[in-house]
mmCIF file of C-alpha atoms and ligand atoms in Angstrom:
data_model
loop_
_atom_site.group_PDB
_atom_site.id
_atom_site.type_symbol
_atom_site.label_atom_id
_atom_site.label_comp_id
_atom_site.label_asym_id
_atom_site.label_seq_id
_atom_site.Cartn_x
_atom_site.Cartn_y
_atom_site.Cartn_z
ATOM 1 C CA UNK A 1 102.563 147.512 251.784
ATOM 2 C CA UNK A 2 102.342 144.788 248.709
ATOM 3 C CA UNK A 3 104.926 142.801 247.789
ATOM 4 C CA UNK A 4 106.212 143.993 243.693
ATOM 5 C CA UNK A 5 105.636 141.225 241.185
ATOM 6 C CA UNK A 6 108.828 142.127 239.600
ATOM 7 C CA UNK A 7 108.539 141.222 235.936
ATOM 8 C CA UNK A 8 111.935 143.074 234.816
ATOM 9 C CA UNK A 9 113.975 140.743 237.119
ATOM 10 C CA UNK A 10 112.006 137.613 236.114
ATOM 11 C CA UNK A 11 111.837 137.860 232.525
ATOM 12 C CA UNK A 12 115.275 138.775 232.847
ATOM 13 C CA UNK A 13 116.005 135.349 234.981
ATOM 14 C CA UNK A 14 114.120 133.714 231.847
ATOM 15 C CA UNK A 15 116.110 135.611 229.391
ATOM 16 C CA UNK A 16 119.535 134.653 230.627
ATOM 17 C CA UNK A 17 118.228 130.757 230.832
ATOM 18 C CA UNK A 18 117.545 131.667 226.907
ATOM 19 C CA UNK A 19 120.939 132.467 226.073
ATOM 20 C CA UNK A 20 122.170 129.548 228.169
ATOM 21 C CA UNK A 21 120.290 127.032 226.121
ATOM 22 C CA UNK A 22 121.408 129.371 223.229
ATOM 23 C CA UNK A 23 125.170 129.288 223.850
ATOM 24 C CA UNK A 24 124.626 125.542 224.776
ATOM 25 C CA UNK A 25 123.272 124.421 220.823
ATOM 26 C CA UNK A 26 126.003 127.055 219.131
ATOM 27 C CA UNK A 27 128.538 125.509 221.064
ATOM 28 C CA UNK A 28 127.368 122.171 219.473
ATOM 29 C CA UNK A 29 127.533 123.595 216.314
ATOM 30 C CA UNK A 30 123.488 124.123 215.822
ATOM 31 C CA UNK A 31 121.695 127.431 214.660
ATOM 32 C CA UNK A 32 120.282 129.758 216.878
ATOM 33 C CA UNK A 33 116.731 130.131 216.780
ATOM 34 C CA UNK A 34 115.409 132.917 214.371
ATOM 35 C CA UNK A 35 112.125 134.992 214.994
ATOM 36 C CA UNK A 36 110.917 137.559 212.535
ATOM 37 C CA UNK A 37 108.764 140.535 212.511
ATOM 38 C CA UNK A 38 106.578 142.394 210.395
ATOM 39 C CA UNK A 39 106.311 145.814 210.576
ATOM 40 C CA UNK A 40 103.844 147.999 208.765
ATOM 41 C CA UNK A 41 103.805 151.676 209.528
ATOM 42 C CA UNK A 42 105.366 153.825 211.784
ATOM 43 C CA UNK A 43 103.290 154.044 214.762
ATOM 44 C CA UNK A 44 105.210 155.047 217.855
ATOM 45 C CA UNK A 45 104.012 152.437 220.027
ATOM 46 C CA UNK A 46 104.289 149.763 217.235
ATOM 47 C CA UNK A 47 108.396 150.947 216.696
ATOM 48 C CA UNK A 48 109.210 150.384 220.548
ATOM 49 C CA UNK A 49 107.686 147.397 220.193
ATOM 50 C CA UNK A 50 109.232 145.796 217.907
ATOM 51 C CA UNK A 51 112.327 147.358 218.905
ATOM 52 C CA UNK A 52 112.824 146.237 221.910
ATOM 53 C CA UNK A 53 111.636 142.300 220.773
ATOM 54 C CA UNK A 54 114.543 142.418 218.259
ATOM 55 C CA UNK A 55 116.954 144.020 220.734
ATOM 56 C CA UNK A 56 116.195 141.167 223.276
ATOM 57 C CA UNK A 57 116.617 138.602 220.450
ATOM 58 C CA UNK A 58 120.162 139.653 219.876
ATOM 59 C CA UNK A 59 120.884 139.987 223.606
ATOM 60 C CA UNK A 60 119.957 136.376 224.276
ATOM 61 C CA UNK A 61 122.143 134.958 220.426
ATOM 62 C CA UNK A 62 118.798 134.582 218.797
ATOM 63 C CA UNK A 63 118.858 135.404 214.931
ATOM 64 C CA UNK A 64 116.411 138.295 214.088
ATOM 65 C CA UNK A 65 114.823 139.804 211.118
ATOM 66 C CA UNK A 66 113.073 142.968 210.841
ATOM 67 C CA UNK A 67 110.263 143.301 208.012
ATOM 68 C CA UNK A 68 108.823 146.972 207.758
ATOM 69 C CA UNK A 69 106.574 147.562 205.333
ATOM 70 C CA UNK A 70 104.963 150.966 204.333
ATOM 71 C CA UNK A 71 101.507 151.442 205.656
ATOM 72 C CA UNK A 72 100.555 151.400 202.191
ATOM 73 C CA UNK A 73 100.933 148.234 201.899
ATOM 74 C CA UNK A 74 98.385 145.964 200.412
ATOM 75 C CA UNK A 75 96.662 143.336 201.903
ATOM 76 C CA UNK A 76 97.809 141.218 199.412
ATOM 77 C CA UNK A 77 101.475 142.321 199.073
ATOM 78 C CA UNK A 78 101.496 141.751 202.862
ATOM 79 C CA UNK A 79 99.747 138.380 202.512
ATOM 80 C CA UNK A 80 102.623 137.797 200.163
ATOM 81 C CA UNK A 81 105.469 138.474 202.247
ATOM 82 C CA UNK A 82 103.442 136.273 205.024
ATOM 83 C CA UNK A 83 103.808 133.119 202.876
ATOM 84 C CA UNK A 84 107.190 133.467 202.219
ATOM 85 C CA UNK A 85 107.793 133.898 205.912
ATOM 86 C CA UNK A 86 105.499 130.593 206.601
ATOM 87 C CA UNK A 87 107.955 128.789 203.718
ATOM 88 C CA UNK A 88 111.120 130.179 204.902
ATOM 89 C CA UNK A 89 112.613 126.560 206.385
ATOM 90 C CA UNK A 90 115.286 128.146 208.748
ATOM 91 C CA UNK A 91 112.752 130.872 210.134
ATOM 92 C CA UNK A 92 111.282 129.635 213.536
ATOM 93 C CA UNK A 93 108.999 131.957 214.347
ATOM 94 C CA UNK A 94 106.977 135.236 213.359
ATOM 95 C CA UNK A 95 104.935 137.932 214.228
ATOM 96 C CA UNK A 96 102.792 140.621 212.596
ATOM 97 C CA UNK A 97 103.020 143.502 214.434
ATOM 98 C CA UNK A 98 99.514 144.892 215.639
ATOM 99 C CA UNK A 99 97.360 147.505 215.010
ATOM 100 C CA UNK A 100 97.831 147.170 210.980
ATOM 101 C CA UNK A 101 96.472 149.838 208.820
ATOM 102 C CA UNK A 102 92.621 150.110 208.709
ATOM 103 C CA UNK A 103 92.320 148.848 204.978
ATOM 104 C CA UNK A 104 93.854 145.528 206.052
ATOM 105 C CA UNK A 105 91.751 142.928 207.359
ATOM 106 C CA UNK A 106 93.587 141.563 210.579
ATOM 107 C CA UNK A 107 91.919 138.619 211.230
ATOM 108 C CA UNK A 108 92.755 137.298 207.149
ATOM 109 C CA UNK A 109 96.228 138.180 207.825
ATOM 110 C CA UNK A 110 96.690 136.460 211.247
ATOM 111 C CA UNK A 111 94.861 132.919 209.800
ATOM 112 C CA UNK A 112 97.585 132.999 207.201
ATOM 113 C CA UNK A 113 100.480 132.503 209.660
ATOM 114 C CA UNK A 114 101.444 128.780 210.018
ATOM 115 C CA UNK A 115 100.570 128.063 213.144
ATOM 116 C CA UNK A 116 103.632 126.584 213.591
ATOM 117 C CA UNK A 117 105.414 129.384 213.152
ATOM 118 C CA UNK A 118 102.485 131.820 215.025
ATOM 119 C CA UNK A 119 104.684 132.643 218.344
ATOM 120 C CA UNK A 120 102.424 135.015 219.010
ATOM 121 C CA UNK A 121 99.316 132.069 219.603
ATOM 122 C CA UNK A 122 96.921 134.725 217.754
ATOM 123 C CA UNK A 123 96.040 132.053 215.631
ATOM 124 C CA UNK A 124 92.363 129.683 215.813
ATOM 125 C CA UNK A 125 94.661 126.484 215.524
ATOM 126 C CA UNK A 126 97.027 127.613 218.624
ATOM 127 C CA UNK A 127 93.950 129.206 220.831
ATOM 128 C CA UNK A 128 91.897 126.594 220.271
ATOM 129 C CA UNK A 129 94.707 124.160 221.490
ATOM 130 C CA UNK A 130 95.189 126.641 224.390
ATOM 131 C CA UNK A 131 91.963 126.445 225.721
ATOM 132 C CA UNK A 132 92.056 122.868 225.208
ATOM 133 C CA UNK A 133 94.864 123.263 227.763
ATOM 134 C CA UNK A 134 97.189 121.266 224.924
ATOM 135 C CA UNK A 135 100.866 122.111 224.706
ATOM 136 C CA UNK A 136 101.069 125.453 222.318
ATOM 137 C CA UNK A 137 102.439 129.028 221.687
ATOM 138 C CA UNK A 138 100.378 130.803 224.402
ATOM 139 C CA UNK A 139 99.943 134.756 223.400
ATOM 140 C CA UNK A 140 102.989 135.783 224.644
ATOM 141 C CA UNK A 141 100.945 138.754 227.620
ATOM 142 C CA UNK A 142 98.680 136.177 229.418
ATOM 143 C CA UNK A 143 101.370 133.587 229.263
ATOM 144 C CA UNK A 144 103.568 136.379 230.684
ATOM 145 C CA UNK A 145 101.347 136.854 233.739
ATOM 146 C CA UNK A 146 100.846 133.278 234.278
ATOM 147 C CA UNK A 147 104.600 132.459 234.588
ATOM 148 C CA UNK A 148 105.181 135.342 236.920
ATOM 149 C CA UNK A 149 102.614 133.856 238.969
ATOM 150 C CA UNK A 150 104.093 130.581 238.840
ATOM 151 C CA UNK A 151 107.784 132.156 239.605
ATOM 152 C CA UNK A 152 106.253 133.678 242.449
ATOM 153 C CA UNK A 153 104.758 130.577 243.765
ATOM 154 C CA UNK A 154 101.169 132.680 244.197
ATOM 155 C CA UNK A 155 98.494 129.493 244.741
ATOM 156 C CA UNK A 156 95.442 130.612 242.956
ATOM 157 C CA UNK A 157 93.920 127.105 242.881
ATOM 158 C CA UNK A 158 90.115 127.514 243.940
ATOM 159 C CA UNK A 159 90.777 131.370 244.257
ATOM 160 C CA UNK A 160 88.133 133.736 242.076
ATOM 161 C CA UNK A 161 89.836 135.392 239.634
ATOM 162 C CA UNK A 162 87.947 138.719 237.757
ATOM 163 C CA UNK A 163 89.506 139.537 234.398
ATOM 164 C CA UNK A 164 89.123 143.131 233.424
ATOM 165 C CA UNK A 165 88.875 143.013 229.241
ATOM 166 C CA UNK A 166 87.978 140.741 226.854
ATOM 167 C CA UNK A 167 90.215 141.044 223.849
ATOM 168 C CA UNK A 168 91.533 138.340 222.168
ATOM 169 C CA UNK A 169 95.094 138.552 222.574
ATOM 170 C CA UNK A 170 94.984 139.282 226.728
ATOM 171 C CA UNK A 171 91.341 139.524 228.478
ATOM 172 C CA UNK A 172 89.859 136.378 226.902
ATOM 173 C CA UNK A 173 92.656 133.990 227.162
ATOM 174 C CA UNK A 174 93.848 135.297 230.284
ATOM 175 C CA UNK A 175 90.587 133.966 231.637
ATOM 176 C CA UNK A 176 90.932 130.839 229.552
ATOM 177 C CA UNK A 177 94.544 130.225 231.284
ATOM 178 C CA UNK A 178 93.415 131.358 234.951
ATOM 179 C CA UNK A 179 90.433 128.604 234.587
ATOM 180 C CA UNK A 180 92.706 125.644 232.886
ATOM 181 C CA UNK A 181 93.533 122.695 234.965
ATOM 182 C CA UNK A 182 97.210 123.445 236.662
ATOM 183 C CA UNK A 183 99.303 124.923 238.590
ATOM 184 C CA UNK A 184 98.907 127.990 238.484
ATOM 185 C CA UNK A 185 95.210 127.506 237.154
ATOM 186 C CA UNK A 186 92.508 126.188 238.879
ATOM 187 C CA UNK A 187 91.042 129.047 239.286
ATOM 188 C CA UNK A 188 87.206 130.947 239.465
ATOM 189 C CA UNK A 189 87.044 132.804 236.808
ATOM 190 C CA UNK A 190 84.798 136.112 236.020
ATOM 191 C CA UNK A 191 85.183 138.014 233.128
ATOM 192 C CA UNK A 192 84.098 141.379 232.750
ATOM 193 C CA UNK A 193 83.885 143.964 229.948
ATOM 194 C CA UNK A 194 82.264 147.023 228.831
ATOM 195 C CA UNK A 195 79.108 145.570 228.808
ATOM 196 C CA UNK A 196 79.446 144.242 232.792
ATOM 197 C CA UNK A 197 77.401 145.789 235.416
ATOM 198 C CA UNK A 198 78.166 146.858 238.959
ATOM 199 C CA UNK A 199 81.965 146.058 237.821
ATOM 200 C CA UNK A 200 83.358 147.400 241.298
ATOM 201 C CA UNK A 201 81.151 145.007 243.386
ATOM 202 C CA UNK A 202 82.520 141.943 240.943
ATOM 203 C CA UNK A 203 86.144 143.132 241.611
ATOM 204 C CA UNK A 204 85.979 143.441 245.469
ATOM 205 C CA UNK A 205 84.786 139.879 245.379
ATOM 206 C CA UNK A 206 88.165 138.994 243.679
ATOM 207 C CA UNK A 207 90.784 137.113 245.269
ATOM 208 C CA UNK A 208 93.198 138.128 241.986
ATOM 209 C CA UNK A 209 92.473 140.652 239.342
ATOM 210 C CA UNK A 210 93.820 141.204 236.193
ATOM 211 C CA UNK A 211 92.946 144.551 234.631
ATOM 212 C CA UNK A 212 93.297 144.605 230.580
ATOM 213 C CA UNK A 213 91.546 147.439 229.431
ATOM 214 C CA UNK A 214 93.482 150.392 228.616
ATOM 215 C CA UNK A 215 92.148 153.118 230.704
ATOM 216 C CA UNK A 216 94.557 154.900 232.869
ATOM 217 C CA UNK A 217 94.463 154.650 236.787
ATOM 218 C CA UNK A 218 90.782 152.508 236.503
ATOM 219 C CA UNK A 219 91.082 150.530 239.575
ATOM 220 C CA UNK A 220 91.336 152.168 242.399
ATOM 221 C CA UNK A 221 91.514 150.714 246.247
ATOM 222 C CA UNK A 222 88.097 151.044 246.612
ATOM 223 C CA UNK A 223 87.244 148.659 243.962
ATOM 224 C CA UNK A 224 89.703 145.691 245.504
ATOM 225 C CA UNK A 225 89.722 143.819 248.651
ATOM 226 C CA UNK A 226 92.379 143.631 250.782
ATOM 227 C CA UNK A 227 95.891 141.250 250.466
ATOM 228 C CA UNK A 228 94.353 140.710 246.333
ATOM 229 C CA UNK A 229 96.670 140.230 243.728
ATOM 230 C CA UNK A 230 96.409 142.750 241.255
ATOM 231 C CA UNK A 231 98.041 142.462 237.891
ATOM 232 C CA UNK A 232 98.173 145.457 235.845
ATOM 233 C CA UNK A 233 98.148 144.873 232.043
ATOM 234 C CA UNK A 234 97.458 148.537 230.723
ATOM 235 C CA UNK A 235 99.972 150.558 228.565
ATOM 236 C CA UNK A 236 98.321 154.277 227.817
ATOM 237 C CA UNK A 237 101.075 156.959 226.818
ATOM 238 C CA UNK A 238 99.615 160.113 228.749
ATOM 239 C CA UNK A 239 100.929 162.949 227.712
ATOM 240 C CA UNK A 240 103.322 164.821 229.727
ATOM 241 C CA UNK A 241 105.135 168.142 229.094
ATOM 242 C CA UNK A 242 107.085 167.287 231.909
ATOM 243 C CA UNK A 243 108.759 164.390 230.890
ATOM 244 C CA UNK A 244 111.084 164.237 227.767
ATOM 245 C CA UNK A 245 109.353 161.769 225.852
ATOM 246 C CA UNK A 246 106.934 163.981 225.942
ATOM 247 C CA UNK A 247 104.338 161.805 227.837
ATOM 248 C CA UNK A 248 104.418 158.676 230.126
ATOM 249 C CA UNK A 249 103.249 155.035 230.666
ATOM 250 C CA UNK A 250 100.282 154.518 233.012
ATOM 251 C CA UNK A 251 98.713 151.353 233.963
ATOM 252 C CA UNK A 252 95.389 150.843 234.559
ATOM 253 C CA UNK A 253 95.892 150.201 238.233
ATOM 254 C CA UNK A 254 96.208 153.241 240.157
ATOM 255 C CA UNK A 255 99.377 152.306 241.927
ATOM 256 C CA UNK A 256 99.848 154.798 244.775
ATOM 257 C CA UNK A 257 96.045 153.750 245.527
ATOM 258 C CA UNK A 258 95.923 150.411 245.764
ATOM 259 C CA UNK A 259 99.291 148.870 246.322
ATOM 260 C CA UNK A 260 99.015 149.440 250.220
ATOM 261 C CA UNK A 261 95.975 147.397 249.766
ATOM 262 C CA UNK A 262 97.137 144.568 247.759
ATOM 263 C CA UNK A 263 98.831 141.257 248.964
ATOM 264 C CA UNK A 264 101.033 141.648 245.236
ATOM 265 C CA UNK A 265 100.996 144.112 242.286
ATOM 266 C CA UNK A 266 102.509 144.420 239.030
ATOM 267 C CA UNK A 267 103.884 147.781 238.670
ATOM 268 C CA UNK A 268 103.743 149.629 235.025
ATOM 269 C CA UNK A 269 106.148 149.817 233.662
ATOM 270 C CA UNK A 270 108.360 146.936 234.727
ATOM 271 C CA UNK A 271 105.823 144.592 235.388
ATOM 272 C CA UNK A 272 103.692 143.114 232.865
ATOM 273 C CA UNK A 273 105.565 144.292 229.856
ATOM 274 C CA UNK A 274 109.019 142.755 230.254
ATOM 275 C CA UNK A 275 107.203 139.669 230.845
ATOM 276 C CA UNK A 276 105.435 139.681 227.569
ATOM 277 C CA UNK A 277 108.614 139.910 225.852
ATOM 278 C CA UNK A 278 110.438 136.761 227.616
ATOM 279 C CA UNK A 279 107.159 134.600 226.669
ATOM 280 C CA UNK A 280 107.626 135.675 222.909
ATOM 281 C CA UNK A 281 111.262 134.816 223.188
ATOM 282 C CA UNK A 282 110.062 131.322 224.945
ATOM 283 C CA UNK A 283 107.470 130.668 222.204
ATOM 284 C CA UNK A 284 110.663 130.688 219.879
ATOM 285 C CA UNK A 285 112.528 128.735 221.802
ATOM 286 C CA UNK A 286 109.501 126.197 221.684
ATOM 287 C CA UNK A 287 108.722 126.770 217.739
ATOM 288 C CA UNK A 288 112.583 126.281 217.119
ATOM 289 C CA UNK A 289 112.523 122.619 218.898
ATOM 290 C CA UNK A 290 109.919 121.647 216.746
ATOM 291 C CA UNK A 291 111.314 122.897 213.806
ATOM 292 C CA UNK A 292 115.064 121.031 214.295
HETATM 293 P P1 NAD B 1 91.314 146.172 223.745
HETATM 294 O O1 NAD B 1 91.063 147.624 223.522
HETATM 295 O O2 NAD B 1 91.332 145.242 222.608
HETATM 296 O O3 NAD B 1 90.269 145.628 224.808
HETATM 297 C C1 NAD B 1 89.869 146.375 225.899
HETATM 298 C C2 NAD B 1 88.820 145.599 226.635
HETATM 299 O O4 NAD B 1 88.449 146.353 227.771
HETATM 300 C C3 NAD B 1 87.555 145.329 225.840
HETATM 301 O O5 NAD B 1 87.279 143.945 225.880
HETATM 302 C C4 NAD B 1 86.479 146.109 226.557
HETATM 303 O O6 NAD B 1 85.259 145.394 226.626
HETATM 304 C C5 NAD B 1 87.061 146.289 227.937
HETATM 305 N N1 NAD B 1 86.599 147.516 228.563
HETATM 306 C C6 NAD B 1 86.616 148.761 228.054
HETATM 307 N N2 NAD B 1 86.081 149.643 228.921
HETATM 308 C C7 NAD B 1 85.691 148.935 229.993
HETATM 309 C C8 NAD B 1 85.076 149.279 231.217
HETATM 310 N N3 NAD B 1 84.735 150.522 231.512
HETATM 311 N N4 NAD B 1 84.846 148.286 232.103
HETATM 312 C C9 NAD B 1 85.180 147.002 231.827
HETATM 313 N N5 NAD B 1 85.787 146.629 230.687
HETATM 314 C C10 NAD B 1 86.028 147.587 229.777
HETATM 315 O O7 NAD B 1 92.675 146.143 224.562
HETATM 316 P P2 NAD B 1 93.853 145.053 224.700
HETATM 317 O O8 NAD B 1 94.559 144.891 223.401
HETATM 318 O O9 NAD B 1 93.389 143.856 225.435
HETATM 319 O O10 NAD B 1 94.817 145.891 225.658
HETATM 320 C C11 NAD B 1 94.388 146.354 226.916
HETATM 321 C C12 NAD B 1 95.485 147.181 227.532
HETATM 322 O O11 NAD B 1 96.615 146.344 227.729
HETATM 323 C C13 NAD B 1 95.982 148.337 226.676
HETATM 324 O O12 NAD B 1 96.394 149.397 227.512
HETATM 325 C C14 NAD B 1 97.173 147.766 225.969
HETATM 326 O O13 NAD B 1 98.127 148.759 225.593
HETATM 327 C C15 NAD B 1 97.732 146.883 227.051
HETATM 328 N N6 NAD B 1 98.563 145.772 226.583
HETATM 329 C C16 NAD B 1 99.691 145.551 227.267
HETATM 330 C C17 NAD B 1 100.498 144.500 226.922
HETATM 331 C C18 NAD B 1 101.736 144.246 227.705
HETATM 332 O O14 NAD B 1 102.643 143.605 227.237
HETATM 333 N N7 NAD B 1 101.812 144.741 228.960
HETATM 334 C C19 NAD B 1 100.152 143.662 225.860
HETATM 335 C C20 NAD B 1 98.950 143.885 225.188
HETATM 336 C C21 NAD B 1 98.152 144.954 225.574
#
């Protein structure tokens, strides 16, 4: 039986240290720190989201802002309410909600956040500081898994480490981070993707995996090796007539499988997610000392 990498409790721990530093700089008479997001669209997914990042600002005495935008937005018009945000002096921090609409070019909108004011890290001024292992707004999900790792005092110094998924805002600086001189860091780091072959015989070799790819139930026990720490990043909504949303959240770890098998395990939800959220919420923290 693995011990639960509980990332509800812990990014609630880092939550309630938040609003202590909060209370602490209203009590001195300072503004809270402020963190905005864009919205464009209505995807379901996108709306929870966002939802829950502004609910947990105004749980903790951040200020928050909303932005939602039609998904007819232009690439301009949204370009334009992006330099307003970046000019806005008592806004902290921002983020653009992702996937945008497919006539918007995502990688022109994310360069023209100020990096100062990119919580989210998506931008080539923060990653490249990341993976220069300077001090920076880490994307919010790696950063996530990496303090849950440190809170749980898992040593993964010399350990191999096989990263499942290479996208930019999880796989490939998840790797980056894992590799980076530190504690935790230090590690021996694979990374795999669509493209890898024999994938199953790279992840038995792992002392740690952590599995961002977005296919439900992926890794099973037979692909791990026993007492690994698995870290499940996936989010799929599966649909379910049995359940009143109508479907439910999977990982990509299937958890009845393997978590007899592994040393520690995220569970989905409650694991990963939560996390995510506390590192955004952290970022701001960070953006809003800089800012004062
Ligand atoms: P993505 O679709 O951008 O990337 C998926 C990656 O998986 C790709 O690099 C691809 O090469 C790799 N991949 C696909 N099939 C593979 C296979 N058979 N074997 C090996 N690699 C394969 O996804 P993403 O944005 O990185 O998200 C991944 C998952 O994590 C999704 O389920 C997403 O919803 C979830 N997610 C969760 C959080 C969180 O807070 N928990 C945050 C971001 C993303």
């Amino acid at each position: 039986m693995s011990n639960i990498l509980d990332g509800k409790v812990t990014s609630n721990q880092i939550k309630e240290e938040l609003s202590q530093e909060v209370a602490a700089l209203k009590a001195s008479g300072k503004r809270p720190p402020h963190l905005a997001a864009v919205l464009v669209g209505n995807d379901g997914a996108s709306l929870t989201y966002v939802g829950s990042k502004v609910r947990s600002c105004e749980k903790i005495g951040f200020d928050s802002t909303l932005i939602r935008l039609e998904d007819t937005v232009t690439q301009v018009e949204l370009l334009e309410t992006i330099n307003k945000l970046n000019n806005y002096a008592t806004l902290d921090g921002f983020i653009v909600q992702l996937p945008l609409p497919k006539h918007i070019d995502e990688e022109v909108v994310l360069h023209a956040i100020n990096p100062d004011k990119d919580v989210d890290g998506f931008h080539p001024t923060n990653f490249g500081k990341m993976a220069l292992g300077m001090e920076t707004f880490i994307p919010a999900t790696p950063f996530g898994i990496m303090e849950l790792l440190r809170r749980y005092k898992l040593d993964i110094s010399g350990k191999h480490a096989v990263v499942i998924g290479r996208s930019h805002i999880v796989g490939r600086p998840m790797s980056i981070l894992l590799s980076n001189k530190g504690n935790p860091g230090n590690a021996t780091v694979t990374l795999t993707h669509s493209r890898t072959q024999n994938l199953a015989e790279i992840t038995k070799a792992a002392d740690i995996v952590v599995s961002a790819l977005g296919v439900p139930n992926f890794v099973t026990a037979d692909m791990i090796k026993h007492n690994a720490i698995i870290i499940d990043v996936g989010i799929t909504r599966v649909p379910d007539e049995n359940h009143p949303k109508g479907y439910v959240i999977t990982g990509d770890v299937a958890y009845d499988d393997v978590k007899d098998k592994a040393s520690f395990i995220t569970p989905v939800p409650g694991g990963v997610g939560p996390m995510t959220i506390a590192m955004l919420l952290q970022n701001t923290m960070l953006a809003y000392k800089r800012n004062s």
